[in-house]
Amino acid sequence: MYGTLYLCGTPIGNLGDITLRVLEIFKSCDIIAAEDTRNTLKLLNHFGIEKSLISYHEHNKFTKGPVIMERLKDGENVTLVTDAGMPGISDPGTDLVRECLKEGIPVTSAPGPTAFATALVISGFDSRRFVFEGFLPQDKKEKAIVLKSLRDETRTVIFYEAPHRLKATLEEIYKAVGNRKCACVREITKKYEEVKTGNLDYLIEYYSENEPRGEFVLIIEGAKYEDIREKEIKSWEAMSVSEHVGMYISKGLDEKEAMKQAAKDRGVSKRDIYSVFKGGR
């Protein structure tokens, strides 16, 4: 019989956040696959647990992943942990889970702290609808695409960022979405936990004068519906009726529905749009 892959959440700062279930899994599993074995060893030593460790991270997943899979197929139970938080969130844990599911190997989770969720709830920002982006891509073209997609994003947006890139990232977000409200959350669950909130221009100035320390979670306010609507109206006003209807046709609507939507946008009757559109204006 195959072994089981356990995804175990570990503390993101305060060691007191470890769960009893995670500790029991640590004790009973055959091996722990860790992002950084040195960090995980410190955690195990703190709780007096001795266990074999194997490294598994972004840079060795193609060599260590098959090794872990073989041990699971041999019936061993493997615990997967990241340095802090839940494995599979902004790390290669998802790749290992996907392979296990493909091979019919059982996967289960012992939940624990997660930085983005913890930061969101202490930021005071809207948590009903949010999107987690993780770290911005390093590739410039891919990063530009992500940032452009946020201009009309009405949900709260969450990023991770390292201290040495914080100011540059805040500036890039500012250029992409404007002067939105933002919370910079750092040192979560630790002694110097801090939530610094303000408009992006204020935060850029603040971190220009105060060196960022610790890992950051950025919570960005979503775009307001009224602002998006105002931009849409301005774009429609710059179009002819034919261009407006044509825009919807290019998006897959048939001519009838396209005219109906254009009429709704402009606050006129469908008959008015039909007469203008068929007249070629």
Short mmCIF file of C-alpha atoms in Angstrom, two decimals:
data_model
loop_
_atom_site.label_atom_id
_atom_site.label_comp_id
_atom_site.label_asym_id
_atom_site.label_seq_id
_atom_site.Cartn_x
_atom_site.Cartn_y
_atom_site.Cartn_z
CA MET A 1 0.00 0.00 0.00
CA TYR A 2 1.12 3.55 -0.71
CA GLY A 3 2.07 5.89 2.09
CA THR A 4 0.37 9.26 2.68
CA LEU A 5 1.65 12.74 1.95
CA TYR A 6 0.87 15.08 4.84
CA LEU A 7 0.85 18.83 4.16
CA CYS A 8 1.58 20.43 7.53
CA GLY A 9 1.32 24.11 8.38
CA THR A 10 4.14 25.47 10.51
CA PRO A 11 4.39 28.74 12.51
CA ILE A 12 5.00 31.93 10.55
CA GLY A 13 6.74 33.53 13.53
CA ASN A 14 5.42 32.50 16.92
CA LEU A 15 6.27 28.85 17.66
CA GLY A 16 3.23 28.69 19.92
CA ASP A 17 1.07 28.55 16.78
CA ILE A 18 2.08 24.94 16.04
CA THR A 19 -0.87 22.56 16.37
CA LEU A 20 -0.98 19.38 18.43
CA ARG A 21 -1.96 17.44 15.32
CA VAL A 22 1.09 18.66 13.39
CA LEU A 23 3.37 17.62 16.25
CA GLU A 24 1.81 14.14 16.28
CA ILE A 25 2.31 13.83 12.51
CA PHE A 26 5.94 14.90 12.89
CA LYS A 27 6.46 12.13 15.46
CA SER A 28 4.67 9.39 13.52
CA CYS A 29 5.75 10.01 9.92
CA ASP A 30 8.75 8.28 8.34
CA ILE A 31 10.43 11.37 6.92
CA ILE A 32 9.92 15.14 6.65
CA ALA A 33 10.46 16.92 3.33
CA ALA A 34 11.45 20.51 4.14
CA GLU A 35 12.07 23.69 2.17
CA ASP A 36 15.13 24.36 4.33
CA THR A 37 16.19 21.46 6.54
CA ARG A 38 18.11 23.81 8.85
CA ASN A 39 14.99 25.82 9.70
CA THR A 40 12.88 22.71 10.15
CA LEU A 41 15.55 21.12 12.35
CA LYS A 42 15.36 24.14 14.68
CA LEU A 43 11.58 23.68 14.88
CA LEU A 44 11.91 19.96 15.63
CA ASN A 45 14.60 20.55 18.23
CA HIS A 46 12.40 23.13 19.97
CA PHE A 47 9.74 20.46 20.48
CA GLY A 48 12.21 17.65 21.20
CA ILE A 49 11.43 15.64 18.06
CA GLU A 50 14.02 13.60 16.16
CA LYS A 51 13.18 12.79 12.55
CA SER A 52 14.93 12.19 9.24
CA LEU A 53 14.83 15.16 6.88
CA ILE A 54 15.11 15.57 3.11
CA SER A 55 15.25 18.93 1.34
CA TYR A 56 12.57 19.79 -1.21
CA HIS A 57 12.42 23.27 -2.70
CA GLU A 58 12.06 25.16 -5.98
CA HIS A 59 15.64 24.55 -7.07
CA ASN A 60 15.75 20.79 -6.50
CA LYS A 61 12.15 19.71 -7.04
CA PHE A 62 12.95 17.87 -10.28
CA THR A 63 15.58 15.70 -8.58
CA LYS A 64 14.11 15.32 -5.08
CA GLY A 65 10.47 15.06 -6.17
CA PRO A 66 10.95 11.57 -7.73
CA VAL A 67 12.86 10.43 -4.62
CA ILE A 68 9.96 11.44 -2.38
CA MET A 69 7.47 9.81 -4.74
CA GLU A 70 9.36 6.51 -4.58
CA ARG A 71 9.36 6.55 -0.80
CA LEU A 72 5.60 7.17 -0.80
CA LYS A 73 5.11 4.29 -3.25
CA ASP A 74 7.15 2.08 -0.91
CA GLY A 75 4.59 2.74 1.80
CA GLU A 76 6.36 5.46 3.78
CA ASN A 77 4.43 8.42 5.17
CA VAL A 78 5.99 11.74 4.19
CA THR A 79 5.35 15.11 5.82
CA LEU A 80 5.86 18.18 3.63
CA VAL A 81 6.62 21.52 5.28
CA THR A 82 7.69 24.95 4.12
CA ASP A 83 9.86 27.33 6.16
CA ALA A 84 6.75 29.09 7.48
CA GLY A 85 3.05 28.67 6.81
CA MET A 86 1.26 26.19 4.58
CA PRO A 87 3.19 24.17 1.97
CA GLY A 88 1.79 24.68 -1.50
CA ILE A 89 1.38 28.44 -1.03
CA SER A 90 4.07 30.17 -3.13
CA ASP A 91 6.31 27.08 -3.07
CA PRO A 92 6.64 23.87 -5.13
CA GLY A 93 4.42 21.83 -2.79
CA THR A 94 1.66 22.02 -5.39
CA ASP A 95 3.83 20.13 -7.89
CA LEU A 96 4.33 17.26 -5.46
CA VAL A 97 0.63 17.14 -4.59
CA ARG A 98 -0.27 17.03 -8.28
CA GLU A 99 2.07 14.08 -8.88
CA CYS A 100 0.68 12.22 -5.87
CA LEU A 101 -2.90 12.66 -7.03
CA LYS A 102 -1.94 11.49 -10.50
CA GLU A 103 -0.44 8.29 -9.04
CA GLY A 104 -3.28 7.67 -6.60
CA ILE A 105 -1.16 8.42 -3.53
CA PRO A 106 -3.25 9.74 -0.58
CA VAL A 107 -2.78 13.42 0.27
CA THR A 108 -4.11 15.12 3.39
CA SER A 109 -3.49 18.36 5.27
CA ALA A 110 -2.97 19.41 8.86
CA PRO A 111 -3.85 23.12 8.59
CA GLY A 112 -1.77 25.82 10.17
CA PRO A 113 -0.95 29.52 9.91
CA THR A 114 -0.91 31.22 6.50
CA ALA A 115 0.72 34.63 6.13
CA PHE A 116 -1.62 36.13 3.50
CA ALA A 117 -4.83 35.22 5.37
CA THR A 118 -3.44 36.39 8.71
CA ALA A 119 -2.28 39.70 7.21
CA LEU A 120 -5.64 40.26 5.52
CA VAL A 121 -7.72 39.85 8.66
CA ILE A 122 -5.54 42.21 10.73
CA SER A 123 -5.34 44.84 7.96
CA GLY A 124 -8.98 45.87 8.19
CA PHE A 125 -9.36 45.69 4.41
CA ASP A 126 -12.36 44.12 2.69
CA SER A 127 -12.03 40.35 3.05
CA ARG A 128 -15.31 39.32 1.38
CA ARG A 129 -13.64 39.15 -2.03
CA PHE A 130 -9.88 39.04 -2.50
CA VAL A 131 -7.24 37.70 -4.87
CA PHE A 132 -3.85 36.36 -3.78
CA GLU A 133 -1.05 37.07 -6.26
CA GLY A 134 1.93 35.83 -4.22
CA PHE A 135 5.23 37.32 -5.39
CA LEU A 136 5.21 39.42 -8.55
CA PRO A 137 6.92 37.65 -11.49
CA GLN A 138 10.57 38.49 -12.05
CA ASP A 139 10.12 38.48 -15.84
CA LYS A 140 9.39 42.07 -16.89
CA LYS A 141 6.79 41.21 -19.54
CA GLU A 142 4.92 38.83 -17.27
CA LYS A 143 5.06 41.35 -14.43
CA ALA A 144 3.63 44.07 -16.70
CA ILE A 145 0.72 41.80 -17.65
CA VAL A 146 -0.07 41.07 -13.99
CA LEU A 147 0.09 44.73 -12.99
CA LYS A 148 -2.08 45.80 -15.94
CA SER A 149 -4.72 43.25 -14.93
CA LEU A 150 -5.03 44.94 -11.54
CA ARG A 151 -6.19 48.32 -12.86
CA ASP A 152 -9.84 47.33 -12.87
CA GLU A 153 -9.62 44.61 -10.20
CA THR A 154 -12.34 45.36 -7.65
CA ARG A 155 -11.28 42.67 -5.20
CA THR A 156 -8.68 43.28 -2.49
CA VAL A 157 -5.28 42.22 -3.88
CA ILE A 158 -2.58 40.51 -1.79
CA PHE A 159 1.14 40.24 -2.57
CA TYR A 160 4.20 38.85 -0.82
CA GLU A 161 7.41 40.86 -1.00
CA ALA A 162 10.96 40.79 0.37
CA PRO A 163 12.26 43.89 2.18
CA HIS A 164 14.95 44.76 -0.38
CA ARG A 165 12.35 44.91 -3.18
CA LEU A 166 9.53 46.55 -1.22
CA LYS A 167 9.96 50.18 -2.29
CA ALA A 168 10.39 49.31 -5.98
CA THR A 169 7.31 47.07 -5.88
CA LEU A 170 5.19 49.76 -4.22
CA GLU A 171 6.29 52.20 -6.95
CA GLU A 172 5.38 49.72 -9.71
CA ILE A 173 1.95 49.10 -8.19
CA TYR A 174 1.42 52.85 -7.85
CA LYS A 175 2.19 53.39 -11.54
CA ALA A 176 -0.13 50.55 -12.51
CA VAL A 177 -3.22 51.21 -10.36
CA GLY A 178 -2.89 54.77 -9.08
CA ASN A 179 -2.78 56.05 -5.53
CA ARG A 180 -4.72 53.23 -3.87
CA LYS A 181 -4.94 52.57 -0.15
CA CYS A 182 -2.47 49.87 0.95
CA ALA A 183 -1.42 48.03 4.10
CA CYS A 184 2.15 46.78 4.53
CA VAL A 185 2.09 43.99 7.10
CA ARG A 186 5.35 42.58 8.50
CA GLU A 187 6.70 40.42 11.32
CA ILE A 188 3.33 38.66 11.60
CA THR A 189 2.79 36.97 15.01
CA LYS A 190 6.21 38.19 16.20
CA LYS A 191 7.15 40.76 18.84
CA TYR A 192 7.45 43.63 16.35
CA GLU A 193 4.39 42.82 14.26
CA GLU A 194 3.38 45.94 12.35
CA VAL A 195 0.58 47.05 10.04
CA LYS A 196 1.51 50.27 8.22
CA THR A 197 -1.51 51.64 6.34
CA GLY A 198 -1.87 54.60 3.99
CA ASN A 199 -2.03 55.60 0.35
CA LEU A 200 0.73 54.23 -1.84
CA ASP A 201 2.46 57.60 -2.19
CA TYR A 202 2.73 57.88 1.60
CA LEU A 203 4.11 54.33 1.96
CA ILE A 204 6.68 54.91 -0.80
CA GLU A 205 7.89 58.02 1.01
CA TYR A 206 7.85 56.25 4.39
CA TYR A 207 9.97 53.31 3.25
CA SER A 208 12.35 55.67 1.45
CA GLU A 209 13.15 57.14 4.86
CA ASN A 210 12.76 53.96 6.95
CA GLU A 211 14.59 50.81 5.86
CA PRO A 212 12.13 47.93 5.39
CA ARG A 213 12.81 44.96 7.67
CA GLY A 214 11.25 41.51 7.66
CA GLU A 215 9.09 39.74 5.09
CA PHE A 216 6.09 41.76 3.92
CA VAL A 217 2.51 41.06 2.93
CA LEU A 218 0.97 43.87 0.87
CA ILE A 219 -2.80 44.37 0.97
CA ILE A 220 -4.02 46.61 -1.86
CA GLU A 221 -7.48 48.14 -1.94
CA GLY A 222 -9.54 47.08 -4.96
CA ALA A 223 -10.72 49.51 -7.63
CA LYS A 224 -14.03 51.24 -6.92
CA TYR A 225 -16.93 50.32 -9.18
CA GLU A 226 -17.84 53.96 -9.73
CA ASP A 227 -14.32 54.74 -10.97
CA ILE A 228 -14.43 51.83 -13.43
CA ARG A 229 -17.87 52.92 -14.60
CA GLU A 230 -16.65 56.48 -15.14
CA LYS A 231 -13.75 55.22 -17.29
CA GLU A 232 -16.12 53.04 -19.30
CA ILE A 233 -18.46 55.95 -19.94
CA LYS A 234 -15.57 58.12 -21.12
CA SER A 235 -14.42 55.38 -23.48
CA TRP A 236 -17.95 55.00 -24.91
CA GLU A 237 -18.29 58.75 -25.40
CA ALA A 238 -15.13 58.67 -27.52
CA MET A 239 -16.61 55.95 -29.76
CA SER A 240 -19.07 56.18 -32.61
CA VAL A 241 -22.19 54.02 -32.27
CA SER A 242 -20.79 51.66 -34.91
CA GLU A 243 -17.55 51.29 -32.97
CA HIS A 244 -19.46 50.72 -29.75
CA VAL A 245 -21.61 47.95 -31.24
CA GLY A 246 -18.59 46.54 -33.05
CA MET A 247 -16.73 46.29 -29.75
CA TYR A 248 -19.35 43.93 -28.36
CA ILE A 249 -19.53 41.94 -31.59
CA SER A 250 -15.76 41.43 -31.37
CA LYS A 251 -16.30 40.02 -27.87
CA GLY A 252 -18.64 37.33 -29.20
CA LEU A 253 -22.08 38.90 -28.95
CA ASP A 254 -24.39 38.64 -31.92
CA GLU A 255 -25.48 41.88 -33.58
CA LYS A 256 -28.83 42.03 -31.75
CA GLU A 257 -27.29 41.60 -28.30
CA ALA A 258 -24.44 43.98 -29.16
CA MET A 259 -26.90 46.75 -30.04
CA LYS A 260 -28.90 46.03 -26.89
CA GLN A 261 -25.80 46.35 -24.70
CA ALA A 262 -24.65 49.54 -26.46
CA ALA A 263 -28.10 51.04 -25.90
CA LYS A 264 -27.92 50.15 -22.21
CA ASP A 265 -24.46 51.72 -21.91
CA ARG A 266 -25.55 54.95 -23.56
CA GLY A 267 -28.90 55.18 -21.81
CA VAL A 268 -30.88 55.27 -25.05
CA SER A 269 -33.38 52.96 -26.71
CA LYS A 270 -32.34 50.00 -28.80
CA ARG A 271 -34.30 51.55 -31.66
CA ASP A 272 -32.06 54.63 -31.53
CA ILE A 273 -28.95 52.47 -31.71
CA TYR A 274 -30.43 50.38 -34.54
CA SER A 275 -31.23 53.39 -36.68
CA VAL A 276 -27.75 54.89 -36.20
CA PHE A 277 -25.89 51.59 -36.54
CA LYS A 278 -27.71 50.57 -39.71
CA GLY A 279 -27.18 54.06 -41.00
CA GLY A 280 -23.44 53.43 -40.74
CA ARG A 281 -22.56 56.03 -38.12
#
